[in-house]
Amino acid sequence: MSTNFNVTADAVLDGIVASDPGVPGVVGMVTDRHRNIYQGAAGKRRLDQAADMTTDSVFAIFSTTKAITGTAILQLVEQGELDLDAPAKTYAPDIGKLQVIEGFDAKGEPRLRPPKRDVTTRMLMVHTAGFGYDFFSQTYNRLAQEKGQPSVITSSKASLMTPLLFDPGDKWEYGTNLDWCGQIVEAITGKRLGEVFKARIFEPLGMNNTAFELTEAMRGKLAGMHARGADGSLTPMDFELPANPEVHMGGHGLYATVGDYMRFIRMWLNDGAGENGRVLRPETVRMAAQNHLGDKKVTALPGVIPSLSNDAEFFPGQSKSWALTFMINDEQAPTGRPAGALGWAGLANLFYWIDRANGFGGFWATQILPFGDPASFVGYLNFETAFYDSLKLRKAS
């Protein structure tokens, strides 16, 4: 499988860089429970510079940060320091100040009321607390445009102090929930989120190139951001998340190499064990990897701000649930990913999957806005499909 898949995977990466429209550069990796079985890179880190994309390139990983924050939450649950079903305001009092928005009055002022129930950490972990994003919510976008609500990209506490879009627990809505989980981790531990991650997750896993703030060494290998134009063209952008951020944003704030993230994926494949120590107990991993959304389902993401996101959905027409804290595809995906596998994505068109049943995981990283970029998404789906095709061939032989 390895040789055949390597050839096919290299062709997928090279092909998506050469396509029109294509991507400027991409890194793809696949791991089993022990090591990376494929590592590839193609294209340029930034189109207006000479440096090639390499497997040790550094990416802004956006929402793939969320699963790491969720892991820190699960560690606190194991230690008896956090009750997932207690009011989240027990740990982060500011979340108790937020009200539900029911629209706007004739003067354009938000109509607010108290929520019918408290937000819990479990709701935050499964995205049912009532929070959204301005690039997926017309209401939040209006608050930003008319009321100056800061973007989460500012990494500010003010960006989290948004009204709830509905009563906590009522439905699934993707948003700033894991940023609030980061606030809970900080409140319980008394440390900044980056310190907690380093001691409790990164060091046990050997993740030496992952951080909320770029070191000079990381900046030297940073993949540049690009904007996709309406004509399909790509324009390099001078984009970095704020240095010395007010808030370490648990929902999107990390930089990392793909190789580091593969170590995190292997921990989930290995029931919580890392290269340098245990991160989670086996029973915690098994519990977390199940559906915690109940009968509710993950819905499509409507692109409200075109420069940041297109309309996007994984595996349209198929049922998707939510774990602590990953999407679960409830049916076998068209790529061959089996039902019950875990996965998610990051805003700049980064995608990953974790197939615990078969013991494999993969990650595909680009740096393109808006999210749901057709070329990036097609390339990723072809990459994952090529892997599962090779897996079927191996099993058949």
Coordinates of C-alpha atoms in Angstrom, one line a residue:
M1 CA 0.0 0.0 0.0
S2 CA 2.7 2.5 1.0
T3 CA 4.6 2.7 -2.3
N4 CA 1.4 2.8 -4.5
F5 CA -0.2 5.4 -2.2
N6 CA 2.9 7.5 -2.1
V7 CA 3.0 7.7 -5.9
T8 CA -0.8 8.5 -6.1
A9 CA -0.6 11.0 -3.2
D10 CA 2.3 12.9 -4.8
A11 CA 0.4 13.1 -8.0
V12 CA -2.7 14.5 -6.2
L13 CA -0.5 17.2 -4.5
D14 CA 1.4 18.1 -7.7
G15 CA -1.8 18.1 -9.7
I16 CA -3.7 20.5 -7.5
V17 CA -0.8 22.9 -7.5
A18 CA -0.6 22.7 -11.3
S19 CA -4.4 23.0 -11.9
D20 CA -6.1 26.2 -13.0
P21 CA -7.5 27.2 -10.6
G22 CA -5.1 25.4 -8.2
V23 CA -3.5 26.1 -4.9
P24 CA -0.2 27.9 -4.3
G25 CA 1.2 25.2 -2.1
V26 CA 0.1 22.2 0.0
V27 CA 1.3 19.7 2.6
G28 CA -0.4 16.4 3.0
M29 CA 0.4 13.6 5.5
V30 CA -1.1 10.3 6.6
T31 CA -0.2 8.4 9.8
D32 CA -1.0 5.0 11.2
R33 CA -0.8 4.4 15.0
H34 CA 3.0 4.4 15.0
R35 CA 4.4 6.8 12.4
N36 CA 3.7 8.9 9.4
I37 CA 3.3 6.6 6.4
Y38 CA 3.1 9.5 3.9
Q39 CA 4.6 13.0 3.9
G40 CA 4.3 15.2 0.9
A41 CA 4.6 18.9 -0.1
A42 CA 4.1 20.7 -3.4
G43 CA 4.1 24.3 -4.7
K44 CA 5.3 27.4 -3.0
R45 CA 4.9 28.7 0.6
R46 CA 3.9 32.1 -0.9
L47 CA 3.4 32.9 -4.6
D48 CA 5.4 36.1 -4.6
Q49 CA 8.4 34.4 -3.0
A50 CA 10.8 31.7 -4.1
A51 CA 10.6 29.3 -1.1
D52 CA 9.2 25.9 -1.9
M53 CA 6.5 24.4 0.3
T54 CA 8.1 21.8 2.6
T55 CA 6.8 19.2 5.0
D56 CA 8.1 21.3 7.9
S57 CA 6.3 24.5 6.8
V58 CA 4.3 26.3 9.5
F59 CA 0.6 27.1 9.1
A60 CA -2.0 29.1 10.8
I61 CA -4.2 26.1 11.6
F62 CA -7.4 28.1 12.6
S63 CA -10.2 25.8 13.8
T64 CA -8.1 22.7 13.9
T65 CA -7.0 24.3 17.2
K66 CA -10.4 23.4 18.6
A67 CA -9.7 19.7 19.2
I68 CA -6.6 20.6 21.2
T69 CA -8.6 22.9 23.4
G70 CA -11.2 20.1 23.8
T71 CA -8.4 17.8 24.9
A72 CA -7.4 20.2 27.6
I73 CA -11.1 20.3 28.8
L74 CA -11.2 16.5 28.9
Q75 CA -8.0 16.4 31.0
L76 CA -9.7 18.7 33.6
V77 CA -12.7 16.4 33.6
E78 CA -10.4 13.4 34.3
Q79 CA -8.9 15.3 37.2
G80 CA -12.2 16.0 38.8
E81 CA -11.7 19.8 38.3
L82 CA -14.5 20.3 35.8
D83 CA -18.1 19.1 35.5
L84 CA -19.2 19.2 31.9
D85 CA -22.8 19.7 32.9
A86 CA -22.4 22.4 35.5
P87 CA -23.1 26.0 34.4
A88 CA -20.1 27.3 32.5
K89 CA -20.3 30.5 34.4
T90 CA -19.2 28.6 37.5
Y91 CA -15.7 28.7 35.9
A92 CA -15.9 31.7 33.5
P93 CA -18.4 34.1 35.1
D94 CA -18.5 36.4 32.1
I95 CA -20.4 33.8 30.1
G96 CA -23.3 34.3 32.5
K97 CA -23.6 37.9 31.4
L98 CA -24.7 37.1 27.9
Q99 CA -28.3 37.2 26.7
V100 CA -30.2 35.8 23.7
I101 CA -30.6 38.1 20.7
E102 CA -34.1 38.0 19.1
G103 CA -33.4 40.4 16.3
F104 CA -33.3 44.2 16.1
D105 CA -35.9 46.8 16.9
A106 CA -37.1 49.6 14.6
K107 CA -34.1 51.7 15.6
G108 CA -31.7 48.9 14.8
E109 CA -31.0 48.1 18.4
P110 CA -30.5 44.5 19.4
R111 CA -33.6 42.9 21.2
L112 CA -32.1 40.9 24.1
R113 CA -33.6 38.6 26.7
P114 CA -32.2 36.3 29.4
P115 CA -31.5 32.7 28.2
K116 CA -34.0 30.0 29.3
R117 CA -31.1 27.9 30.7
D118 CA -27.4 28.2 31.5
V119 CA -24.7 27.4 29.1
T120 CA -22.7 24.3 30.1
T121 CA -19.2 23.3 29.1
R122 CA -20.7 20.2 27.3
M123 CA -22.8 22.6 25.2
L124 CA -19.7 24.5 24.3
M125 CA -17.9 21.3 23.3
V126 CA -20.7 20.3 20.9
H127 CA -21.6 23.7 19.6
T128 CA -25.1 24.0 21.1
A129 CA -24.4 26.9 23.5
G130 CA -25.8 29.5 21.1
F131 CA -22.6 31.1 19.8
G132 CA -21.8 31.7 16.1
Y133 CA -19.3 33.4 13.9
D134 CA -19.8 36.6 11.9
F135 CA -18.8 34.9 8.7
F136 CA -21.5 32.2 9.2
S137 CA -24.2 34.3 10.9
Q138 CA -26.1 37.3 9.4
T139 CA -27.0 38.5 13.0
Y140 CA -23.4 38.5 14.1
N141 CA -22.3 40.2 10.9
R142 CA -24.9 42.9 11.5
L143 CA -23.6 43.4 15.0
A144 CA -20.1 43.8 13.6
Q145 CA -21.1 46.2 10.8
E146 CA -23.5 48.3 12.8
K147 CA -22.4 47.9 16.5
G148 CA -18.7 47.5 16.2
Q149 CA -18.6 43.9 17.5
P150 CA -14.9 42.9 17.1
S151 CA -13.9 40.0 15.0
V152 CA -12.5 36.9 16.7
I153 CA -9.4 37.5 14.6
T154 CA -8.6 40.3 17.0
S155 CA -8.0 37.7 19.7
S156 CA -9.7 40.0 22.2
K157 CA -12.0 39.3 25.1
A158 CA -14.5 41.8 23.6
S159 CA -14.8 39.5 20.6
L160 CA -16.2 36.8 22.8
M161 CA -18.8 38.9 24.5
T162 CA -21.5 38.3 21.9
P163 CA -25.2 37.6 22.5
L164 CA -26.5 34.0 22.1
L165 CA -28.3 33.3 18.8
F166 CA -30.7 30.9 20.6
D167 CA -31.4 29.3 24.0
P168 CA -28.5 27.1 25.1
G169 CA -29.0 23.5 24.1
D170 CA -31.6 24.1 21.4
K171 CA -29.6 23.3 18.3
W172 CA -26.2 23.0 16.7
E173 CA -24.5 26.2 15.5
Y174 CA -20.8 26.5 14.8
G175 CA -19.1 29.4 16.6
T176 CA -16.9 30.7 19.4
N177 CA -17.7 27.9 21.8
L178 CA -14.2 26.5 22.1
D179 CA -12.8 30.0 22.7
W180 CA -14.9 30.0 25.8
C181 CA -13.6 26.5 26.6
G182 CA -10.2 28.0 26.5
Q183 CA -11.3 30.7 29.0
I184 CA -12.6 27.9 31.3
V185 CA -9.2 26.1 31.1
E186 CA -7.4 29.2 32.1
A187 CA -9.8 30.0 34.9
I188 CA -9.4 26.5 36.4
T189 CA -5.6 26.2 35.9
G190 CA -4.7 29.8 36.6
K191 CA -2.4 29.7 33.6
R192 CA -2.5 31.0 30.0
L193 CA -3.9 28.5 27.5
G194 CA -0.5 28.2 25.7
E195 CA 1.2 27.3 29.0
V196 CA -1.4 24.6 29.7
F197 CA -1.1 23.2 26.1
K198 CA 2.7 23.1 26.3
A199 CA 2.9 21.3 29.6
R200 CA -0.1 19.0 29.3
I201 CA -0.3 18.2 25.5
F202 CA 2.6 19.4 23.4
E203 CA 5.5 18.1 25.5
P204 CA 3.9 14.6 26.0
L205 CA 3.3 14.4 22.3
G206 CA 6.6 15.9 21.1
M207 CA 4.8 18.9 19.4
N208 CA 7.7 21.3 19.4
N209 CA 6.5 23.5 16.5
T210 CA 3.0 24.5 17.8
A211 CA 2.2 27.7 19.6
F212 CA -0.1 30.7 19.8
E213 CA 2.7 33.1 19.1
L214 CA 5.2 32.7 16.2
T215 CA 8.9 32.2 17.2
E216 CA 11.4 33.6 14.7
A217 CA 12.2 30.0 13.7
M218 CA 8.6 29.3 13.0
R219 CA 8.1 32.6 11.1
G220 CA 11.0 31.6 8.8
K221 CA 9.0 28.6 7.6
L222 CA 5.6 30.2 7.6
A223 CA 3.3 29.5 4.7
G224 CA 1.8 32.7 3.4
M225 CA -2.0 33.4 3.2
H226 CA -3.7 33.9 -0.1
A227 CA -7.0 35.3 -1.2
R228 CA -9.0 33.6 -4.0
G229 CA -10.4 36.1 -6.5
A230 CA -13.7 35.8 -8.2
D231 CA -11.8 34.9 -11.4
G232 CA -9.9 32.1 -9.6
S233 CA -6.7 34.1 -9.2
L234 CA -4.7 33.9 -6.0
T235 CA -3.2 37.0 -4.3
P236 CA -0.7 36.8 -1.5
M237 CA -1.9 38.4 1.8
D238 CA 0.2 39.8 4.6
F239 CA -1.7 38.0 7.3
E240 CA -0.7 37.1 10.8
L241 CA -2.8 36.6 14.0
P242 CA -2.0 39.3 16.6
A243 CA 1.4 39.0 18.4
N244 CA 1.1 38.9 22.2
P245 CA -2.7 38.4 21.9
E246 CA -4.9 39.5 24.7
V247 CA -6.6 36.0 24.6
H248 CA -5.2 32.7 23.5
M249 CA -8.1 31.8 21.3
G250 CA -8.9 28.1 21.9
G251 CA -11.1 28.1 18.8
H252 CA -8.6 29.2 16.2
G253 CA -5.4 30.7 17.5
L254 CA -2.6 28.2 17.0
Y255 CA 0.3 28.0 14.5
A256 CA 1.7 24.5 13.8
T257 CA 3.4 22.2 11.3
V258 CA 1.4 19.4 9.8
G259 CA 3.9 16.9 11.4
D260 CA 3.1 18.2 14.8
Y261 CA -0.6 17.8 14.2
M262 CA 0.0 14.2 13.1
R263 CA 1.4 13.6 16.6
F264 CA -1.9 14.9 18.0
I265 CA -3.9 12.6 15.7
R266 CA -1.8 9.6 16.7
M267 CA -2.7 10.3 20.3
W268 CA -6.3 9.9 19.4
L269 CA -5.5 6.7 17.5
N270 CA -3.6 5.3 20.4
D271 CA -6.3 5.8 23.1
G272 CA -4.6 8.9 24.6
A273 CA -0.9 7.8 24.6
G274 CA 1.8 10.1 23.3
E275 CA 5.4 9.7 22.4
N276 CA 6.6 11.1 25.7
G277 CA 3.7 10.3 28.0
R278 CA 0.0 9.8 28.3
V279 CA -2.4 12.8 27.5
L280 CA -5.8 11.2 28.1
R281 CA -7.0 7.9 29.6
P282 CA -8.2 5.3 27.2
E283 CA -11.7 5.4 28.6
T284 CA -11.8 9.2 28.1
V285 CA -10.9 8.9 24.5
R286 CA -13.5 6.2 23.9
M287 CA -16.1 8.3 25.6
A288 CA -15.2 11.5 23.8
A289 CA -15.1 9.9 20.3
Q290 CA -18.9 9.0 20.5
N291 CA -21.8 11.1 19.4
H292 CA -22.6 13.7 22.1
L293 CA -25.1 15.7 20.0
G294 CA -28.0 13.3 20.5
D295 CA -30.6 13.5 17.8
K296 CA -29.4 16.9 16.7
K297 CA -27.3 17.1 13.5
V298 CA -24.5 19.2 12.1
T299 CA -25.8 21.6 9.4
A300 CA -24.3 23.3 6.4
L301 CA -22.2 26.5 7.0
P302 CA -23.6 29.5 5.1
G303 CA -21.0 31.9 3.8
V304 CA -22.1 35.3 5.1
I305 CA -18.8 37.2 4.4
P306 CA -17.6 36.1 0.9
S307 CA -14.0 37.0 1.6
L308 CA -13.8 34.6 4.5
S309 CA -16.1 31.7 3.6
N310 CA -18.1 30.2 0.8
D311 CA -21.2 28.1 1.6
A312 CA -19.6 24.9 2.9
E313 CA -20.6 21.4 4.0
F314 CA -18.8 18.1 4.4
F315 CA -20.5 15.3 2.5
P316 CA -23.8 17.0 1.6
G317 CA -26.9 14.9 2.1
Q318 CA -25.2 12.7 4.7
S319 CA -25.9 12.7 8.4
K320 CA -23.2 14.3 10.6
S321 CA -23.0 14.3 14.4
W322 CA -20.5 15.8 16.9
A323 CA -18.1 14.3 19.4
L324 CA -15.9 16.0 22.1
T325 CA -14.9 17.8 19.9
F326 CA -14.9 16.6 16.3
M327 CA -17.4 16.1 13.6
I328 CA -18.5 12.5 13.1
N329 CA -19.7 11.3 9.8
D330 CA -22.6 8.9 10.6
E331 CA -22.4 7.2 7.2
Q332 CA -19.5 6.0 5.1
A333 CA -18.3 9.1 3.2
P334 CA -17.8 9.1 -0.6
T335 CA -14.1 9.2 0.0
G336 CA -14.2 5.8 1.8
R337 CA -13.9 7.3 5.3
P338 CA -16.0 4.9 7.4
A339 CA -19.0 5.8 9.5
G340 CA -18.0 6.9 13.0
A341 CA -14.7 8.5 11.9
L342 CA -13.7 11.9 13.3
G343 CA -12.6 15.1 11.5
W344 CA -12.9 18.8 10.9
A345 CA -11.2 21.7 9.2
G346 CA -9.7 25.2 9.5
L347 CA -10.7 28.4 7.9
A348 CA -7.8 28.6 5.5
N349 CA -8.8 25.3 3.9
L350 CA -7.0 22.8 6.2
F351 CA -8.7 19.5 6.6
Y352 CA -8.1 16.3 8.7
W353 CA -9.7 13.0 9.6
I354 CA -9.1 10.4 12.3
D355 CA -10.2 6.9 11.6
R356 CA -9.9 5.1 14.9
A357 CA -11.5 1.9 13.6
N358 CA -8.7 1.3 11.0
G359 CA -6.0 3.1 12.8
F360 CA -5.2 5.9 10.3
G361 CA -5.5 9.7 10.1
G362 CA -4.6 12.4 7.7
F363 CA -4.1 16.1 7.3
W364 CA -4.2 18.4 4.3
A365 CA -3.0 22.0 4.7
T366 CA -3.2 25.1 2.5
Q367 CA -3.5 28.8 3.3
I368 CA -6.3 30.2 1.1
L369 CA -9.3 32.3 1.9
P370 CA -12.3 32.0 1.7
F371 CA -13.1 28.7 3.4
G372 CA -14.7 26.1 1.2
D373 CA -12.3 26.9 -1.7
P374 CA -13.3 24.5 -4.4
A375 CA -9.8 23.7 -5.6
S376 CA -8.6 23.1 -2.1
F377 CA -11.6 21.0 -1.2
V378 CA -11.4 18.9 -4.3
G379 CA -7.7 18.3 -3.8
Y380 CA -8.3 17.2 -0.2
L381 CA -11.2 14.8 -1.2
N382 CA -9.0 13.3 -3.9
F383 CA -6.2 12.8 -1.3
E384 CA -8.4 11.1 1.2
T385 CA -10.1 9.0 -1.6
A386 CA -6.7 7.9 -2.9
F387 CA -5.8 6.7 0.6
Y388 CA -8.9 4.7 1.1
D389 CA -8.6 3.2 -2.4
S390 CA -5.1 2.0 -1.5
L391 CA -6.4 0.6 1.8
K392 CA -9.1 -1.4 0.0
L393 CA -6.4 -2.8 -2.4
R394 CA -4.3 -3.8 0.6
K395 CA -7.1 -5.5 2.3
A396 CA -8.1 -7.3 -0.9
S397 CA -4.6 -8.7 -1.4

